[in-house]
Amino acid sequence: MKLIVGNQKSYLNSDAVDIFIDNLNTIQKKDNILICPSSIYIERFIQGDIRTGCQNVSKNKNGGYTGELAVEQLKSIGVSFALVGHSEVRKNFHETIEDTNIKILKLIANDIVPILCVGETDEERENNETIDVILRQIQGALEGLSTYDIKKVIIAYEPVWAIGTGNVPSNEDIEEVVATISDFFFDNYQFKAIILYGGSVNPNNIDTLNEIKGIDGYLIGGASSKIDEFIEIINKCQKED
Ligand code: 13P
C-alpha cells in the first residue's frame, strides 16, 4: 500500500478545512494517508480522526521563541510525523543542512517520525549534481543518529524544479535517484528505506508514476488541498494494491 502524504502548505482557509476533513472521512481505508496541514488546523485534523503531521518544526526547545513550533508542543498534541528540510523552508527561511540535522535529532528524541525532504535545483540538475546534492543532504541530516534511529526516518525525494511547476522527471530519472537513495541506506545501514516521491503529483500523472519501481508513496502539495484531486489520487493508488 502506497503511503500518501499531503503537504497542504498554506493553501486552505478555515471553511475549506472542514469540507476537506468531511470528504476525506468518506474514504474507508485511511491508514496510509497522512496530512500535514497548516499548523493552526493540526488539532482539527487530529480530532477528525486523520493521521496528522506538521510541515516544519523549530530547532529550538519550547520557550521564548516567538512564532516557532516546538517539537515538544507538537508531541503534546499528538503529532506523530513531521516534514523536515522541505526546499521551501531551506530557501525561504535559510535552513541549512545543520539546522535540518538538529531538527531531526529533536524529532527522534520526541518519538516523532521525520520525513526528510531532499532534492536538487534546476541548476544542480543541469550540472549533473543531483546524486551528490541528495546524498550530501541525507548524510548531513542524519549526522549523529544511531542506525536504530536512522531506520525511523522516511525520505521524500522532491526535485526543487518539479515543485508546483507541473514538470515531473521521467520515470527512469526518478527510478535512478530512488535506487541510489535505496542503495545508500542498504549499503551503510543494511535496511530498506521508505522513499516517497514529491513534485507536481496530480490525478493525471499518478498512473504513470505508479509504474516506477522502488517508490513507497508520494508527498503531494497543491493537489492535496483540492479534495477531489486528492481523493482521485488515493483511489488510483489503492486500485494498485
Ligand atoms: P506540489 O505537489 O504542489 O508540486 O508540491 C510538492 C511539495 O512541495 C510537497 O511537499
Tab-separated table of C-alpha atoms and ligand atoms in Angstrom:
chain	number	residue	atom	x	y	z
A	1	MET	CA	0.000	0.000	0.000
A	2	LYS	CA	1.486	3.372	-1.001
A	3	LEU	CA	1.937	5.978	1.735
A	4	ILE	CA	0.205	9.180	0.642
A	5	VAL	CA	1.316	12.317	2.433
A	6	GLY	CA	-0.410	15.652	1.820
A	7	ASN	CA	1.570	18.826	2.411
A	8	GLN	CA	-1.159	21.453	2.391
A	9	LYS	CA	1.339	24.329	2.759
A	10	SER	CA	-0.757	27.455	3.470
A	11	TYR	CA	-3.393	26.862	0.809
A	12	LEU	CA	-6.599	26.381	2.791
A	13	ASN	CA	-8.806	28.752	4.747
A	14	SER	CA	-10.892	27.540	7.675
A	15	ASP	CA	-14.129	26.655	5.819
A	16	ALA	CA	-12.236	24.662	3.231
A	17	VAL	CA	-10.563	22.655	6.012
A	18	ASP	CA	-13.955	21.492	7.339
A	19	ILE	CA	-15.014	20.429	3.856
A	20	PHE	CA	-11.696	18.657	3.337
A	21	ILE	CA	-11.927	16.687	6.596
A	22	ASP	CA	-15.568	15.683	5.970
A	23	ASN	CA	-14.772	14.458	2.477
A	24	LEU	CA	-11.585	12.666	3.431
A	25	ASN	CA	-13.519	10.811	6.100
A	26	THR	CA	-15.735	9.277	3.414
A	27	ILE	CA	-12.730	7.130	2.497
A	28	GLN	CA	-12.783	3.816	4.342
A	29	LYS	CA	-9.125	2.796	4.142
A	30	LYS	CA	-7.212	5.741	5.589
A	31	ASP	CA	-4.274	4.090	7.364
A	32	ASN	CA	-1.880	5.017	4.585
A	33	ILE	CA	-2.936	8.661	4.389
A	34	LEU	CA	-1.182	11.386	6.335
A	35	ILE	CA	-1.999	15.080	6.173
A	36	CYS	CA	0.366	17.899	7.087
A	37	PRO	CA	-1.997	20.875	7.350
A	38	SER	CA	-1.208	24.462	8.281
A	39	SER	CA	-0.266	24.351	11.941
A	40	ILE	CA	-3.374	26.291	13.010
A	41	TYR	CA	-5.522	23.365	11.834
A	42	ILE	CA	-3.435	20.461	13.174
A	43	GLU	CA	-5.694	19.738	16.132
A	44	ARG	CA	-8.792	19.833	13.929
A	45	PHE	CA	-7.334	17.096	11.753
A	46	ILE	CA	-6.314	15.027	14.776
A	47	GLN	CA	-9.812	15.373	16.248
A	48	GLY	CA	-11.219	14.494	12.817
A	49	ASP	CA	-9.506	11.111	13.165
A	50	ILE	CA	-6.956	11.741	10.434
A	51	ARG	CA	-3.270	10.860	10.770
A	52	THR	CA	-1.615	14.225	11.086
A	53	GLY	CA	1.871	15.612	10.719
A	54	CYS	CA	3.346	19.078	10.626
A	55	GLN	CA	5.123	20.923	7.837
A	56	ASN	CA	8.097	22.223	9.783
A	57	VAL	CA	9.382	22.395	13.347
A	58	SER	CA	11.559	24.714	15.355
A	59	LYS	CA	15.121	23.688	16.063
A	60	ASN	CA	14.744	25.339	19.483
A	61	LYS	CA	13.181	23.810	22.563
A	62	ASN	CA	9.899	25.227	23.819
A	63	GLY	CA	10.367	28.637	25.398
A	64	GLY	CA	10.902	32.228	24.312
A	65	TYR	CA	10.806	31.798	20.534
A	66	THR	CA	8.025	33.915	19.018
A	67	GLY	CA	6.236	32.291	16.115
A	68	GLU	CA	8.015	28.950	16.436
A	69	LEU	CA	6.507	25.463	16.665
A	70	ALA	CA	8.473	23.491	19.234
A	71	VAL	CA	8.751	19.725	18.827
A	72	GLU	CA	7.706	19.297	22.470
A	73	GLN	CA	4.493	21.261	21.772
A	74	LEU	CA	3.714	19.173	18.718
A	75	LYS	CA	4.269	15.979	20.653
A	76	SER	CA	1.932	17.192	23.394
A	77	ILE	CA	-0.989	17.444	20.939
A	78	GLY	CA	-0.365	14.046	19.345
A	79	VAL	CA	1.561	14.894	16.176
A	80	SER	CA	3.427	11.805	15.063
A	81	PHE	CA	5.109	12.856	11.788
A	82	ALA	CA	6.951	15.987	10.642
A	83	LEU	CA	8.286	17.187	7.326
A	84	VAL	CA	11.804	18.461	7.676
A	85	GLY	CA	14.223	20.042	5.209
A	86	HIS	CA	11.487	20.997	2.736
A	87	SER	CA	13.059	23.036	-0.059
A	88	GLU	CA	10.670	25.932	0.564
A	89	VAL	CA	11.896	26.061	4.177
A	90	ARG	CA	15.537	25.706	3.123
A	91	LYS	CA	15.049	28.589	0.674
A	92	ASN	CA	12.642	30.955	2.422
A	93	PHE	CA	13.961	30.510	5.959
A	94	HIS	CA	17.585	29.819	5.016
A	95	GLU	CA	17.548	26.428	6.705
A	96	THR	CA	20.982	24.797	6.497
A	97	ILE	CA	21.768	21.077	6.479
A	98	GLU	CA	22.976	21.519	10.088
A	99	ASP	CA	19.589	23.022	11.035
A	100	THR	CA	17.802	20.075	9.429
A	101	ASN	CA	20.040	17.737	11.416
A	102	ILE	CA	19.219	19.472	14.724
A	103	LYS	CA	15.501	19.220	13.931
A	104	ILE	CA	15.743	15.509	13.123
A	105	LEU	CA	17.606	14.800	16.362
A	106	LYS	CA	14.873	16.613	18.316
A	107	LEU	CA	12.091	14.803	16.473
A	108	ILE	CA	13.613	11.392	17.083
A	109	ALA	CA	14.130	12.225	20.764
A	110	ASN	CA	10.415	13.027	20.956
A	111	ASP	CA	9.184	9.957	19.051
A	112	ILE	CA	8.008	11.930	16.025
A	113	VAL	CA	8.828	10.379	12.648
A	114	PRO	CA	10.836	12.762	10.446
A	115	ILE	CA	10.038	12.864	6.737
A	116	LEU	CA	13.278	14.238	5.337
A	117	CYS	CA	12.792	16.141	2.067
A	118	VAL	CA	15.728	16.195	-0.325
A	119	GLY	CA	16.118	17.316	-3.905
A	120	GLU	CA	18.171	19.179	-6.438
A	121	THR	CA	17.555	22.574	-8.050
A	122	ASP	CA	17.270	23.027	-11.788
A	123	GLU	CA	20.816	24.352	-11.918
A	124	GLU	CA	22.199	21.422	-9.920
A	125	ARG	CA	20.408	19.034	-12.225
A	126	GLU	CA	21.863	20.694	-15.296
A	127	ASN	CA	25.336	20.441	-13.768
A	128	ASN	CA	24.794	16.690	-13.167
A	129	GLU	CA	24.997	17.214	-9.412
A	130	THR	CA	21.688	15.564	-8.490
A	131	ILE	CA	23.111	12.493	-6.773
A	132	ASP	CA	25.870	14.439	-4.971
A	133	VAL	CA	23.395	17.007	-3.681
A	134	ILE	CA	20.926	14.425	-2.457
A	135	LEU	CA	23.479	12.248	-0.712
A	136	ARG	CA	25.009	15.327	0.909
A	137	GLN	CA	21.576	16.414	2.173
A	138	ILE	CA	20.835	12.940	3.529
A	139	GLN	CA	24.218	12.348	5.175
A	140	GLY	CA	24.246	15.813	6.762
A	141	ALA	CA	20.705	15.486	8.063
A	142	LEU	CA	21.410	12.107	9.694
A	143	GLU	CA	24.672	13.086	11.392
A	144	GLY	CA	24.900	11.712	14.930
A	145	LEU	CA	21.950	9.312	14.656
A	146	SER	CA	22.323	5.643	15.503
A	147	THR	CA	21.392	3.047	12.878
A	148	TYR	CA	18.408	2.196	15.066
A	149	ASP	CA	17.122	5.780	14.772
A	150	ILE	CA	18.045	6.196	11.111
A	151	LYS	CA	15.629	3.358	10.383
A	152	LYS	CA	12.777	5.566	11.615
A	153	VAL	CA	13.392	8.320	9.043
A	154	ILE	CA	11.307	8.488	5.861
A	155	ILE	CA	12.907	10.074	2.785
A	156	ALA	CA	10.965	12.228	0.326
A	157	TYR	CA	12.711	12.879	-2.967
A	158	GLU	CA	11.389	16.208	-4.246
A	159	PRO	CA	13.277	17.825	-7.121
A	160	VAL	CA	13.012	21.556	-6.405
A	161	TRP	CA	12.291	22.311	-10.059
A	162	ALA	CA	9.318	19.924	-10.042
A	163	ILE	CA	7.537	21.534	-7.090
A	164	GLY	CA	4.442	23.459	-8.122
A	165	THR	CA	5.572	23.697	-11.759
A	166	GLY	CA	3.738	20.843	-13.431
A	167	ASN	CA	7.111	19.476	-14.549
A	168	VAL	CA	7.898	15.940	-13.439
A	169	PRO	CA	11.101	13.970	-14.116
A	170	SER	CA	10.825	10.924	-16.348
A	171	ASN	CA	10.064	7.645	-14.584
A	172	GLU	CA	13.598	6.494	-15.445
A	173	ASP	CA	15.153	9.561	-13.802
A	174	ILE	CA	13.061	9.155	-10.629
A	175	GLU	CA	13.843	5.446	-10.535
A	176	GLU	CA	17.569	6.124	-10.777
A	177	VAL	CA	17.567	8.598	-7.877
A	178	VAL	CA	15.330	6.380	-5.754
A	179	ALA	CA	17.601	3.390	-6.408
A	180	THR	CA	20.656	5.431	-5.401
A	181	ILE	CA	18.998	6.509	-2.150
A	182	SER	CA	17.906	2.951	-1.500
A	183	ASP	CA	21.422	1.620	-2.111
A	184	PHE	CA	22.863	4.255	0.209
A	185	PHE	CA	20.739	3.020	3.103
A	186	PHE	CA	21.213	-0.615	2.264
A	187	ASP	CA	25.000	-0.366	1.920
A	188	ASN	CA	25.533	1.765	5.014
A	189	TYR	CA	22.792	0.621	7.377
A	190	GLN	CA	21.503	-2.683	5.915
A	191	PHE	CA	17.846	-1.839	5.660
A	192	LYS	CA	15.283	-0.864	3.029
A	193	ALA	CA	14.428	2.803	3.499
A	194	ILE	CA	10.940	4.160	2.881
A	195	ILE	CA	11.206	6.570	-0.048
A	196	LEU	CA	8.485	8.900	-1.346
A	197	TYR	CA	8.395	10.994	-4.491
A	198	GLY	CA	7.076	14.574	-4.475
A	199	GLY	CA	6.758	17.324	-7.065
A	200	SER	CA	3.671	18.085	-9.193
A	201	VAL	CA	1.947	14.780	-8.433
A	202	ASN	CA	-1.624	15.011	-9.726
A	203	PRO	CA	-4.520	12.782	-10.850
A	204	ASN	CA	-3.302	12.909	-14.454
A	205	ASN	CA	0.223	11.638	-13.844
A	206	ILE	CA	-0.334	9.289	-10.893
A	207	ASP	CA	-0.926	6.193	-13.036
A	208	THR	CA	2.388	6.772	-14.810
A	209	LEU	CA	4.202	7.441	-11.522
A	210	ASN	CA	2.750	4.242	-10.072
A	211	GLU	CA	4.779	2.316	-12.650
A	212	ILE	CA	8.057	3.389	-11.005
A	213	LYS	CA	9.800	0.632	-9.088
A	214	GLY	CA	11.030	1.271	-5.562
A	215	ILE	CA	8.703	4.116	-4.617
A	216	ASP	CA	6.790	3.651	-1.372
A	217	GLY	CA	4.463	6.604	-1.762
A	218	TYR	CA	4.060	10.284	-2.572
A	219	LEU	CA	4.403	13.687	-0.957
A	220	ILE	CA	1.719	15.812	-2.548
A	221	GLY	CA	1.481	19.597	-2.361
A	222	GLY	CA	-1.088	21.525	-4.419
A	223	ALA	CA	-3.278	18.509	-5.205
A	224	SER	CA	-3.530	17.635	-1.501
A	225	SER	CA	-5.502	20.773	-0.805
A	226	LYS	CA	-8.040	20.092	-3.556
A	227	ILE	CA	-10.142	17.333	-2.061
A	228	ASP	CA	-11.478	15.971	-5.381
A	229	GLU	CA	-7.999	15.670	-6.865
A	230	PHE	CA	-6.605	14.206	-3.667
A	231	ILE	CA	-9.303	11.527	-3.468
A	232	GLU	CA	-8.773	10.679	-7.137
A	233	ILE	CA	-5.055	10.149	-6.447
A	234	ILE	CA	-5.821	7.999	-3.392
A	235	ASN	CA	-8.295	5.876	-5.359
A	236	LYS	CA	-5.854	5.346	-8.197
A	237	CYS	CA	-3.143	4.280	-5.735
A	238	GLN	CA	-5.462	1.963	-3.838
A	239	LYS	CA	-6.537	0.347	-7.108
A	240	GLU	CA	-2.912	-0.753	-7.461
A	241	ASP	CA	-2.986	-2.703	-4.173
B	1	13P	P1	3.392	20.188	-5.474
B	1	13P	O1	2.706	18.852	-5.411
B	1	13P	O2	2.447	21.350	-5.420
B	1	13P	O3	4.340	20.270	-6.628
B	1	13P	O4	4.274	20.321	-4.149
B	1	13P	C1	5.095	19.289	-3.778
B	1	13P	C2	5.584	19.565	-2.430
B	1	13P	O5	6.292	20.539	-2.200
B	1	13P	C3	5.183	18.644	-1.364
B	1	13P	O6	5.969	18.821	-0.233
